[in-house]
Coordinates of C-alpha atoms in Angstrom, one line a residue:
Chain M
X8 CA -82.3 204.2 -83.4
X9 CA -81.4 206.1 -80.5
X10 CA -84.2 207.7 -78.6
X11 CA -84.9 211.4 -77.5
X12 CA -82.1 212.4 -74.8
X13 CA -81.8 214.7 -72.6
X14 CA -79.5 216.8 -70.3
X15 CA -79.0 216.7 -67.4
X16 CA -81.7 214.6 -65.7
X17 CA -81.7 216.7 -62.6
X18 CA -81.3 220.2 -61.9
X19 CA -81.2 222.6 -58.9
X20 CA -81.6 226.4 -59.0
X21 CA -82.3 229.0 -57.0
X22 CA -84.8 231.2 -57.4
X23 CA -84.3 234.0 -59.9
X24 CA -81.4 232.1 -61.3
X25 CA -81.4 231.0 -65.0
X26 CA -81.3 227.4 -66.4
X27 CA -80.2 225.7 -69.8
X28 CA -82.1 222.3 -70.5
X29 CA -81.1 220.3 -73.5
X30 CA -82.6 218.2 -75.9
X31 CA -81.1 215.5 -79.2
X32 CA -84.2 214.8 -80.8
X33 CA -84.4 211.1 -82.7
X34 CA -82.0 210.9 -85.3
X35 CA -83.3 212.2 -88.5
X36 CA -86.1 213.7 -86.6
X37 CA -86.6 217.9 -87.2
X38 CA -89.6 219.1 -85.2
X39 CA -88.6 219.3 -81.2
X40 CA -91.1 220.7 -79.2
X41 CA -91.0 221.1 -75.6
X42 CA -93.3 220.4 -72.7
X43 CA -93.5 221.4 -68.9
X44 CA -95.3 218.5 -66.4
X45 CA -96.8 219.7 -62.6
X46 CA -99.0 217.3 -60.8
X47 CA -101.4 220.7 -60.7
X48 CA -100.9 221.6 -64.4
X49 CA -100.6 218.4 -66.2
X50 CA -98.5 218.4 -69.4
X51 CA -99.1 221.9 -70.9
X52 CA -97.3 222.8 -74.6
X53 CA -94.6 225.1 -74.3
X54 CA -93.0 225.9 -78.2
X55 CA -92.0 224.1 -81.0
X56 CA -88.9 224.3 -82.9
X57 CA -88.8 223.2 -87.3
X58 CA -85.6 223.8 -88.6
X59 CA -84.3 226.4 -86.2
X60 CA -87.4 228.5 -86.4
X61 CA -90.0 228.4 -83.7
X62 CA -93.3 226.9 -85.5
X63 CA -95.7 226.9 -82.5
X64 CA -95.6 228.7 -79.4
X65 CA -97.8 227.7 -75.8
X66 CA -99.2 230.2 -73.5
X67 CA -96.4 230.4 -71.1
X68 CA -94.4 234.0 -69.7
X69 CA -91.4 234.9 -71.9
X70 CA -89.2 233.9 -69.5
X71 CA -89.1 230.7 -71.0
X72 CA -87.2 230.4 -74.6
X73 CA -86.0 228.0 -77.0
X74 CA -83.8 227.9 -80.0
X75 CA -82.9 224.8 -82.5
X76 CA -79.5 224.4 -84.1
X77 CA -78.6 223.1 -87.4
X78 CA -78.3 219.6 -86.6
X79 CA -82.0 219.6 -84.4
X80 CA -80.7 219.6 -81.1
X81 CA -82.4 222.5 -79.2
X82 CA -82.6 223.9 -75.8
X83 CA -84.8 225.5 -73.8
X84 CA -84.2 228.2 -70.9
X85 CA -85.8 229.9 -68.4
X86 CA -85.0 233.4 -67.0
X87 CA -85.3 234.7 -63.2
X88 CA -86.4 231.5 -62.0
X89 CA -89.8 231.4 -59.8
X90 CA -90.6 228.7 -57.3
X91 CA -93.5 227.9 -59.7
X92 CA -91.3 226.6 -62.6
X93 CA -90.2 223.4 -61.0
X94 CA -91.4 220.8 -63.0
X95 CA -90.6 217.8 -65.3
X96 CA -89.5 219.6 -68.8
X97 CA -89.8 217.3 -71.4
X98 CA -88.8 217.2 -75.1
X99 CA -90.0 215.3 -77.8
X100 CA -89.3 214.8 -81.3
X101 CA -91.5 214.2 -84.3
X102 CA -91.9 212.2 -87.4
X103 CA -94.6 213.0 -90.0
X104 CA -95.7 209.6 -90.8
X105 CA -98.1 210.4 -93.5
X106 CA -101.1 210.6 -91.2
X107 CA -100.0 212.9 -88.4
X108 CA -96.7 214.2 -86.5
X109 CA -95.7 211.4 -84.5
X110 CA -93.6 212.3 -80.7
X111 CA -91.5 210.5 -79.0
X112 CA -90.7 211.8 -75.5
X113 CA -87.1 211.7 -73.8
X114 CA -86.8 210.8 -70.2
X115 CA -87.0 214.9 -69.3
X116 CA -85.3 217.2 -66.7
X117 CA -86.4 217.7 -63.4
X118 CA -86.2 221.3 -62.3
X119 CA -86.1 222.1 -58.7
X120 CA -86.0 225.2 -57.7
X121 CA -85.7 226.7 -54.0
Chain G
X21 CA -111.9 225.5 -76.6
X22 CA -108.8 223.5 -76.4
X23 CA -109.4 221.3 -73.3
X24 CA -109.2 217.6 -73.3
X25 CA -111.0 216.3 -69.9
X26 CA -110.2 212.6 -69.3
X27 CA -112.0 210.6 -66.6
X28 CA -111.3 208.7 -64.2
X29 CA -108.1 209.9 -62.3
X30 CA -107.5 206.3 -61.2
X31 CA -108.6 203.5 -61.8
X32 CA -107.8 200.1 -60.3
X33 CA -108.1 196.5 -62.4
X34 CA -108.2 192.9 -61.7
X35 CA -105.3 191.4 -63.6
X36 CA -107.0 190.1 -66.8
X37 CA -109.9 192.4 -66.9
X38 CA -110.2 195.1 -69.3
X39 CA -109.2 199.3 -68.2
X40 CA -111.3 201.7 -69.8
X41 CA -110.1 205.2 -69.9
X42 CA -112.3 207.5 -71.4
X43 CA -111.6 211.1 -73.1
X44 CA -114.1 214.1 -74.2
X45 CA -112.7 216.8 -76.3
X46 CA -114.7 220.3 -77.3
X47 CA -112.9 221.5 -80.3
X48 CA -113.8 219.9 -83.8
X49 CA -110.9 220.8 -85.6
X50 CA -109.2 218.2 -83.7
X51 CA -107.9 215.8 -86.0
X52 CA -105.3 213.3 -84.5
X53 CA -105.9 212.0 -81.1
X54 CA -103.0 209.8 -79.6
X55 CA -102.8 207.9 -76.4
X56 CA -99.2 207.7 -74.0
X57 CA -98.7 205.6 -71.0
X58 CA -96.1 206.6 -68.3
X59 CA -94.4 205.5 -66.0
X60 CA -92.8 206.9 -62.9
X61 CA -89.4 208.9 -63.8
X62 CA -90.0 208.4 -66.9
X63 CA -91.3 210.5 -70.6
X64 CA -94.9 209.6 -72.0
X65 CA -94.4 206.6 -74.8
X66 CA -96.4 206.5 -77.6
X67 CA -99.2 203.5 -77.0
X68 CA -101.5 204.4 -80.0
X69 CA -103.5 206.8 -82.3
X70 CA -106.5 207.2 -84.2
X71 CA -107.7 209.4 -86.6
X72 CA -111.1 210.9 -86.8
X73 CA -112.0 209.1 -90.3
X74 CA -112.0 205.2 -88.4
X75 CA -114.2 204.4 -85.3
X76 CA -111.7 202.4 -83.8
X77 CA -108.2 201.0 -83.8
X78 CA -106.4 198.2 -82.3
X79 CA -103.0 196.9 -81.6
X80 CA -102.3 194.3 -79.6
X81 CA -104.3 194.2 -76.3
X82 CA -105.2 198.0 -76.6
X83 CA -108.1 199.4 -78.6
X84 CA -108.8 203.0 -79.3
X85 CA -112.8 203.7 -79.9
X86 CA -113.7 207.1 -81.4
X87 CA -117.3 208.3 -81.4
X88 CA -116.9 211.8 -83.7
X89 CA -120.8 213.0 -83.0
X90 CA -120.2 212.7 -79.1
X91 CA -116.3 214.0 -79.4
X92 CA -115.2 211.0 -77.2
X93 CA -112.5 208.5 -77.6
X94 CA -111.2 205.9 -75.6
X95 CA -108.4 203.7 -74.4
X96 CA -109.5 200.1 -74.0
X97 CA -106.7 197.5 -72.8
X98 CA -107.6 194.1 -73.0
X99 CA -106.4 191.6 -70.1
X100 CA -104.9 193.6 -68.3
X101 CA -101.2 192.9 -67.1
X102 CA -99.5 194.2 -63.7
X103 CA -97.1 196.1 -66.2
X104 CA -99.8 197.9 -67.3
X105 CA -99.9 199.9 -64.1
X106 CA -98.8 203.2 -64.9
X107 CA -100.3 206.9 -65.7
X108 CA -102.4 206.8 -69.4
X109 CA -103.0 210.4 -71.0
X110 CA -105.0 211.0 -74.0
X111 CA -104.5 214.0 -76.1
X112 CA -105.7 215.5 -79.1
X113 CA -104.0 217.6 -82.0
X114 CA -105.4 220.0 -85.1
X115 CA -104.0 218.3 -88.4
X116 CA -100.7 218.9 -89.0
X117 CA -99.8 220.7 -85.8
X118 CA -96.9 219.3 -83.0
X119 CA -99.2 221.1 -80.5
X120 CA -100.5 218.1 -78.4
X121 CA -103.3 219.1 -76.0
X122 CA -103.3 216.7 -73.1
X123 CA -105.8 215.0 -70.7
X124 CA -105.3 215.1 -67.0
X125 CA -104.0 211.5 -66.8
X126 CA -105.4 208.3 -65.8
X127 CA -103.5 206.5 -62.8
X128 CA -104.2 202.7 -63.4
X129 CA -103.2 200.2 -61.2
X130 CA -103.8 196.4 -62.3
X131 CA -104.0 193.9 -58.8
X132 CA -103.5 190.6 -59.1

């Protein structure tokens, strides 16, 4: 099977622009949730997505937003962009193997923004 | 409280010797507590997990060791290989729930 992709690797973007970060979970795979890295922050939760319906939400501004589509791929975005947001973003998909979700990371976006 | 604190930050290994990364969670409704190794530009992969009704777990040259009264776990890997080197983060989730709560990441470097 095809692992979690995502698009595009690498971003630039000004500050107080928008962004669009994209995410094909593993196939057969329903539950994407999304995850910001910073060497200061660490990986913090940012919202899960179950059949187009956010499921579980982190504690971060609502500048940043998600949706799911009908075939799992989801996206993310993030509004008037702040110097603070550059970070990894990193999606990953889960299985429910009987004992617990399992997630599998993609590769992530790197956000930079000037 | 949600926080996972992990210890050390880095941690540097004779090739063949066994890394010990250690995590300490408060919250008790914790319930599924996986372990992911990464490595530069790349996404966390999956090592191993353990749940909460076994003290320990092992797969190949890494063993997980859970200690429920204490709320610890830990990574142990076992003769340690140069391709090990890379940055190990435990993290903990409540049954049931994609939510992972991460440690702070262990940098481990394995020297010949």
């Amino acid at each position: 099977k095809a692992g979690v992709t995502q698009t595009p690797r690498y971003l630039i973007k000004t500050r107080g622009q928008q962004v669009t970060l994209s995410c094909s979970p593993i196939s057969g795979h329903r539950s994407v949730s999304w995850y910001q890295q910073t060497p200061g922050q660490g990986l913090q939760f940012l919202f899960e997505y179950f059949s187009e319906t956010q499921r579980n939400k982190g504690n971060f501004p609502g500048r940043f937003s998600g949706r799911q589509f009908s075939n799992s791929r989801s996206e993310m975005n993030v509004s008037t962009l702040e110097l603070g947001d550059s970070a990894l973003y990193l999606c990953a998909s889960s299985q429910w193997t009987g004992l617990s979700y399992e997630q599998y990371f993609g590769p992530g976006t790197r956000l930079t923004v000037t | 409280q949600q926080q996972v604190k992990q210890s050390p930050q880095s941690l540097i290994v004779q090739k063949g010797g066994i890394s010990i990364i250690n995590c300490a969670y408060e919250n008790t409704a914790f319930d599924y507590f996986p372990w992911y190794q990464q490595f530069p530009g790349k996404g966390p992969a999956l090592l191993i997990a353990i749940r909460p009704d076994v003290s320990e777990k092992k797969e190949g040259r890494f063993t997980i060791s859970f200690n429920k009264s204490a709320k610890q776990f830990s990574l142990h890997i076992m003769d340690s290989q140069p391709g090990d080197s890379a940055t190990y983060f435990c993290a903990a989730s409540l049954f049931g729930n994609e939510k992972l709560t991460f440690g702070t990441g262990t940098r481990l470097t394995i020297i010949p």
